[in-house]
Amino acid sequence: NGLAKRYQDIYDFIVIMNLSKGISYRSTNPVDVSKISRIYGGNGHYHASGSPLPEELKEMLIQTYFGKQKKKLKKKGGIRYESK
């Protein structure tokens, strides 16, 4: 809720994607994020809700944001995501 409060004058709501837990929706403005989460199979409260992160979206996010870095991380022994 800290992010939603910090940016309440700029954004109506905040979406947080955690690759291992799912998607969180937060708002402080008059936006019912529980309605948004229900569209994606989730539930929650007016200002704080969540939904599952579909495997297809998770894979797309990983490829989009980490795909180019994957080989570099392997070579350096860094942390890497192992898909199923």
Tab-separated table of N, CA and C in Angstrom:
chain	number	residue	atom	x	y	z
A	1	ASN	N	0.810	-1.196	0.000
A	1	ASN	CA	0.000	0.000	0.000
A	1	ASN	C	0.852	1.259	0.000
A	2	GLY	N	2.112	1.137	0.368
A	2	GLY	CA	3.017	2.281	0.376
A	2	GLY	C	3.207	2.879	-1.007
A	3	LEU	N	3.345	2.032	-2.016
A	3	LEU	CA	3.487	2.525	-3.390
A	3	LEU	C	2.226	3.244	-3.848
A	4	ALA	N	1.080	2.683	-3.534
A	4	ALA	CA	-0.186	3.310	-3.920
A	4	ALA	C	-0.318	4.691	-3.276
A	5	LYS	N	0.074	4.804	-2.020
A	5	LYS	CA	-0.002	6.101	-1.338
A	5	LYS	C	1.003	7.091	-1.917
A	6	ARG	N	2.213	6.608	-2.189
A	6	ARG	CA	3.262	7.480	-2.712
A	6	ARG	C	2.874	8.087	-4.063
A	7	TYR	N	2.229	7.299	-4.903
A	7	TYR	CA	1.910	7.743	-6.260
A	7	TYR	C	0.421	8.024	-6.484
A	8	GLN	N	-0.325	8.241	-5.415
A	8	GLN	CA	-1.775	8.418	-5.542
A	8	GLN	C	-2.171	9.631	-6.377
A	9	ASP	N	-1.312	10.635	-6.459
A	9	ASP	CA	-1.626	11.811	-7.270
A	9	ASP	C	-1.316	11.597	-8.750
A	10	ILE	N	-0.598	10.520	-9.063
A	10	ILE	CA	-0.199	10.240	-10.446
A	10	ILE	C	-0.998	9.081	-11.037
A	11	TYR	N	-1.152	7.996	-10.254
A	11	TYR	CA	-1.805	6.780	-10.744
A	11	TYR	C	-3.060	6.472	-9.939
A	12	ASP	N	-4.043	5.883	-10.612
A	12	ASP	CA	-5.271	5.474	-9.928
A	12	ASP	C	-5.074	4.196	-9.129
A	13	PHE	N	-4.217	3.301	-9.628
A	13	PHE	CA	-3.897	2.078	-8.899
A	13	PHE	C	-2.536	1.562	-9.333
A	14	ILE	N	-1.968	0.671	-8.524
A	14	ILE	CA	-0.647	0.088	-8.754
A	14	ILE	C	-0.814	-1.414	-8.945
A	15	VAL	N	-0.058	-1.980	-9.884
A	15	VAL	CA	-0.038	-3.427	-10.113
A	15	VAL	C	1.370	-3.917	-9.810
A	16	ILE	N	1.472	-4.921	-8.939
A	16	ILE	CA	2.761	-5.497	-8.562
A	16	ILE	C	2.752	-6.961	-8.970
A	17	MET	N	3.731	-7.356	-9.783
A	17	MET	CA	3.813	-8.751	-10.220
A	17	MET	C	4.987	-9.424	-9.530
A	18	ASN	N	4.688	-10.474	-8.790
A	18	ASN	CA	5.696	-11.282	-8.125
A	18	ASN	C	5.698	-12.629	-8.834
A	19	LEU	N	6.802	-12.982	-9.471
A	19	LEU	CA	6.847	-14.195	-10.286
A	19	LEU	C	6.568	-15.465	-9.495
A	20	SER	N	6.779	-15.452	-8.191
A	20	SER	CA	6.530	-16.666	-7.416
A	20	SER	C	5.201	-16.638	-6.657
A	21	LYS	N	4.577	-15.466	-6.527
A	21	LYS	CA	3.345	-15.380	-5.735
A	21	LYS	C	2.114	-14.995	-6.533
A	22	GLY	N	2.242	-14.134	-7.516
A	22	GLY	CA	1.085	-13.697	-8.286
A	22	GLY	C	1.071	-12.201	-8.492
A	23	ILE	N	-0.113	-11.671	-8.752
A	23	ILE	CA	-0.284	-10.255	-9.052
A	23	ILE	C	-1.049	-9.586	-7.917
A	24	SER	N	-0.544	-8.446	-7.458
A	24	SER	CA	-1.209	-7.656	-6.423
A	24	SER	C	-1.670	-6.343	-7.026
A	25	TYR	N	-2.839	-5.898	-6.597
A	25	TYR	CA	-3.405	-4.631	-7.045
A	25	TYR	C	-3.647	-3.774	-5.810
A	26	ARG	N	-3.204	-2.520	-5.843
A	26	ARG	CA	-3.374	-1.616	-4.710
A	26	ARG	C	-3.875	-0.267	-5.204
A	27	SER	N	-4.753	0.356	-4.413
A	27	SER	CA	-5.212	1.705	-4.746
A	27	SER	C	-5.509	2.481	-3.475
A	28	THR	N	-5.436	3.780	-3.575
A	28	THR	CA	-5.898	4.663	-2.506
A	28	THR	C	-6.987	5.569	-3.055
A	29	ASN	N	-7.033	5.699	-4.351
A	29	ASN	CA	-8.062	6.494	-5.023
A	29	ASN	C	-9.342	5.673	-5.125
A	30	PRO	N	-10.409	6.290	-5.578
A	30	PRO	CA	-11.678	5.547	-5.660
A	30	PRO	C	-11.719	4.544	-6.816
A	31	VAL	N	-10.803	3.591	-6.792
A	31	VAL	CA	-10.774	2.512	-7.785
A	31	VAL	C	-10.932	1.200	-7.033
A	32	ASP	N	-11.937	0.425	-7.385
A	32	ASP	CA	-12.187	-0.868	-6.751
A	32	ASP	C	-11.331	-1.922	-7.452
A	33	VAL	N	-10.128	-2.170	-6.910
A	33	VAL	CA	-9.219	-3.124	-7.550
A	33	VAL	C	-9.696	-4.569	-7.407
A	34	SER	N	-10.653	-4.833	-6.525
A	34	SER	CA	-11.183	-6.201	-6.427
A	34	SER	C	-11.908	-6.583	-7.716
A	35	LYS	N	-12.516	-5.614	-8.392
A	35	LYS	CA	-13.180	-5.889	-9.672
A	35	LYS	C	-12.163	-6.272	-10.742
A	36	ILE	N	-11.002	-5.618	-10.718
A	36	ILE	CA	-9.937	-5.940	-11.677
A	36	ILE	C	-9.401	-7.336	-11.402
A	37	SER	N	-9.142	-7.640	-10.132
A	37	SER	CA	-8.580	-8.953	-9.791
A	37	SER	C	-9.536	-10.092	-10.141
A	38	ARG	N	-10.841	-9.867	-10.002
A	38	ARG	CA	-11.821	-10.911	-10.341
A	38	ARG	C	-11.797	-11.252	-11.828
A	39	ILE	N	-11.510	-10.281	-12.673
A	39	ILE	CA	-11.405	-10.537	-14.117
A	39	ILE	C	-10.333	-11.587	-14.388
A	40	TYR	N	-9.270	-11.585	-13.575
A	40	TYR	CA	-8.138	-12.490	-13.767
A	40	TYR	C	-8.131	-13.657	-12.780
A	41	GLY	N	-9.281	-13.971	-12.221
A	41	GLY	CA	-9.398	-15.144	-11.362
A	41	GLY	C	-9.005	-14.930	-9.922
A	42	GLY	N	-8.914	-13.693	-9.485
A	42	GLY	CA	-8.531	-13.401	-8.114
A	42	GLY	C	-9.691	-12.870	-7.299
A	43	ASN	N	-9.340	-12.246	-6.173
A	43	ASN	CA	-10.335	-11.705	-5.263
A	43	ASN	C	-9.637	-10.755	-4.305
A	44	GLY	N	-10.389	-10.129	-3.450
A	44	GLY	CA	-9.779	-9.261	-2.460
A	44	GLY	C	-10.705	-8.166	-2.004
A	45	HIS	N	-10.100	-7.067	-1.586
A	45	HIS	CA	-10.828	-5.934	-1.036
A	45	HIS	C	-10.806	-4.763	-2.012
A	46	TYR	N	-11.559	-3.737	-1.671
A	46	TYR	CA	-11.695	-2.555	-2.526
A	46	TYR	C	-10.332	-1.950	-2.895
A	47	HIS	N	-9.447	-1.755	-1.901
A	47	HIS	CA	-8.149	-1.119	-2.136
A	47	HIS	C	-6.971	-2.089	-2.183
A	48	ALA	N	-7.194	-3.374	-1.958
A	48	ALA	CA	-6.097	-4.353	-1.969
A	48	ALA	C	-6.633	-5.709	-2.410
A	49	SER	N	-6.137	-6.176	-3.543
A	49	SER	CA	-6.601	-7.452	-4.094
A	49	SER	C	-5.449	-8.165	-4.774
A	50	GLY	N	-5.718	-9.395	-5.194
A	50	GLY	CA	-4.689	-10.156	-5.891
A	50	GLY	C	-5.296	-11.189	-6.810
A	51	SER	N	-4.471	-11.676	-7.717
A	51	SER	CA	-4.893	-12.740	-8.626
A	51	SER	C	-3.682	-13.594	-8.969
A	52	PRO	N	-3.928	-14.823	-9.445
A	52	PRO	CA	-2.807	-15.672	-9.839
A	52	PRO	C	-2.096	-15.098	-11.061
A	53	LEU	N	-0.844	-15.459	-11.214
A	53	LEU	CA	-0.065	-15.071	-12.386
A	53	LEU	C	-0.032	-16.265	-13.332
A	54	PRO	N	-0.749	-16.181	-14.461
A	54	PRO	CA	-0.773	-17.317	-15.389
A	54	PRO	C	0.634	-17.684	-15.867
A	55	GLU	N	0.885	-18.970	-16.014
A	55	GLU	CA	2.206	-19.462	-16.413
A	55	GLU	C	2.670	-18.832	-17.729
A	56	GLU	N	1.737	-18.648	-18.677
A	56	GLU	CA	2.107	-18.063	-19.973
A	56	GLU	C	2.614	-16.633	-19.805
A	57	LEU	N	1.944	-15.856	-18.951
A	57	LEU	CA	2.362	-14.480	-18.707
A	57	LEU	C	3.695	-14.452	-17.978
A	58	LYS	N	3.869	-15.369	-17.027
A	58	LYS	CA	5.129	-15.460	-16.292
A	58	LYS	C	6.292	-15.715	-17.252
A	59	GLU	N	6.122	-16.680	-18.161
A	59	GLU	CA	7.170	-16.994	-19.137
A	59	GLU	C	7.453	-15.798	-20.045
A	60	MET	N	6.394	-15.094	-20.477
A	60	MET	CA	6.569	-13.935	-21.344
A	60	MET	C	7.346	-12.829	-20.625
A	61	LEU	N	7.017	-12.585	-19.358
A	61	LEU	CA	7.722	-11.566	-18.584
A	61	LEU	C	9.191	-11.920	-18.408
A	62	ILE	N	9.457	-13.174	-18.116
A	62	ILE	CA	10.839	-13.615	-17.933
A	62	ILE	C	11.629	-13.435	-19.219
A	63	GLN	N	11.062	-13.852	-20.341
A	63	GLN	CA	11.752	-13.704	-21.621
A	63	GLN	C	11.943	-12.232	-21.982
A	64	THR	N	10.926	-11.414	-21.740
A	64	THR	CA	11.002	-9.996	-22.090
A	64	THR	C	12.050	-9.266	-21.261
A	65	TYR	N	12.051	-9.500	-19.956
A	65	TYR	CA	12.922	-8.729	-19.081
A	65	TYR	C	14.253	-9.386	-18.758
A	66	PHE	N	14.308	-10.718	-18.823
A	66	PHE	CA	15.530	-11.392	-18.421
A	66	PHE	C	16.144	-12.252	-19.517
A	67	GLY	N	15.453	-12.434	-20.617
A	67	GLY	CA	15.924	-13.312	-21.681
A	67	GLY	C	17.306	-12.975	-22.178
A	68	LYS	N	17.588	-11.700	-22.385
A	68	LYS	CA	18.889	-11.275	-22.895
A	68	LYS	C	19.987	-11.468	-21.861
A	69	GLN	N	19.614	-11.420	-20.601
A	69	GLN	CA	20.598	-11.540	-19.532
A	69	GLN	C	20.824	-12.982	-19.089
A	70	LYS	N	19.980	-13.904	-19.527
A	70	LYS	CA	20.023	-15.283	-19.044
A	70	LYS	C	21.394	-15.932	-19.260
A	71	LYS	N	21.954	-15.808	-20.462
A	71	LYS	CA	23.254	-16.413	-20.754
A	71	LYS	C	24.355	-15.772	-19.925
A	72	LYS	N	24.304	-14.450	-19.777
A	72	LYS	CA	25.305	-13.755	-18.974
A	72	LYS	C	25.258	-14.232	-17.527
A	73	LEU	N	24.053	-14.395	-16.984
A	73	LEU	CA	23.915	-14.858	-15.605
A	73	LEU	C	24.456	-16.268	-15.440
A	74	LYS	N	24.203	-17.143	-16.425
A	74	LYS	CA	24.711	-18.515	-16.348
A	74	LYS	C	26.233	-18.520	-16.322
A	75	LYS	N	26.846	-17.723	-17.192
A	75	LYS	CA	28.307	-17.672	-17.270
A	75	LYS	C	28.917	-17.151	-15.980
A	76	LYS	N	28.256	-16.200	-15.354
A	76	LYS	CA	28.783	-15.598	-14.134
A	76	LYS	C	28.375	-16.360	-12.879
A	77	GLY	N	27.561	-17.401	-13.037
A	77	GLY	CA	27.115	-18.165	-11.876
A	77	GLY	C	26.057	-17.450	-11.067
A	78	GLY	N	25.381	-16.484	-11.675
A	78	GLY	CA	24.358	-15.706	-10.980
A	78	GLY	C	23.055	-16.457	-10.835
A	79	ILE	N	22.116	-15.818	-10.205
A	79	ILE	CA	20.795	-16.398	-10.000
A	79	ILE	C	20.066	-16.426	-11.330
A	80	ARG	N	19.394	-17.523	-11.603
A	80	ARG	CA	18.633	-17.614	-12.848
A	80	ARG	C	17.321	-18.330	-12.589
A	81	TYR	N	16.378	-18.064	-13.416
A	81	TYR	CA	15.062	-18.681	-13.312
A	81	TYR	C	15.061	-19.980	-14.090
A	82	GLU	N	14.548	-21.026	-13.496
A	82	GLU	CA	14.433	-22.323	-14.167
A	82	GLU	C	12.974	-22.564	-14.480
A	83	SER	N	12.624	-22.539	-15.746
A	83	SER	CA	11.234	-22.802	-16.116
A	83	SER	C	10.975	-24.293	-16.135
A	84	LYS	N	9.688	-24.652	-16.064
A	84	LYS	CA	9.294	-26.063	-16.023
A	84	LYS	C	9.456	-26.708	-17.369
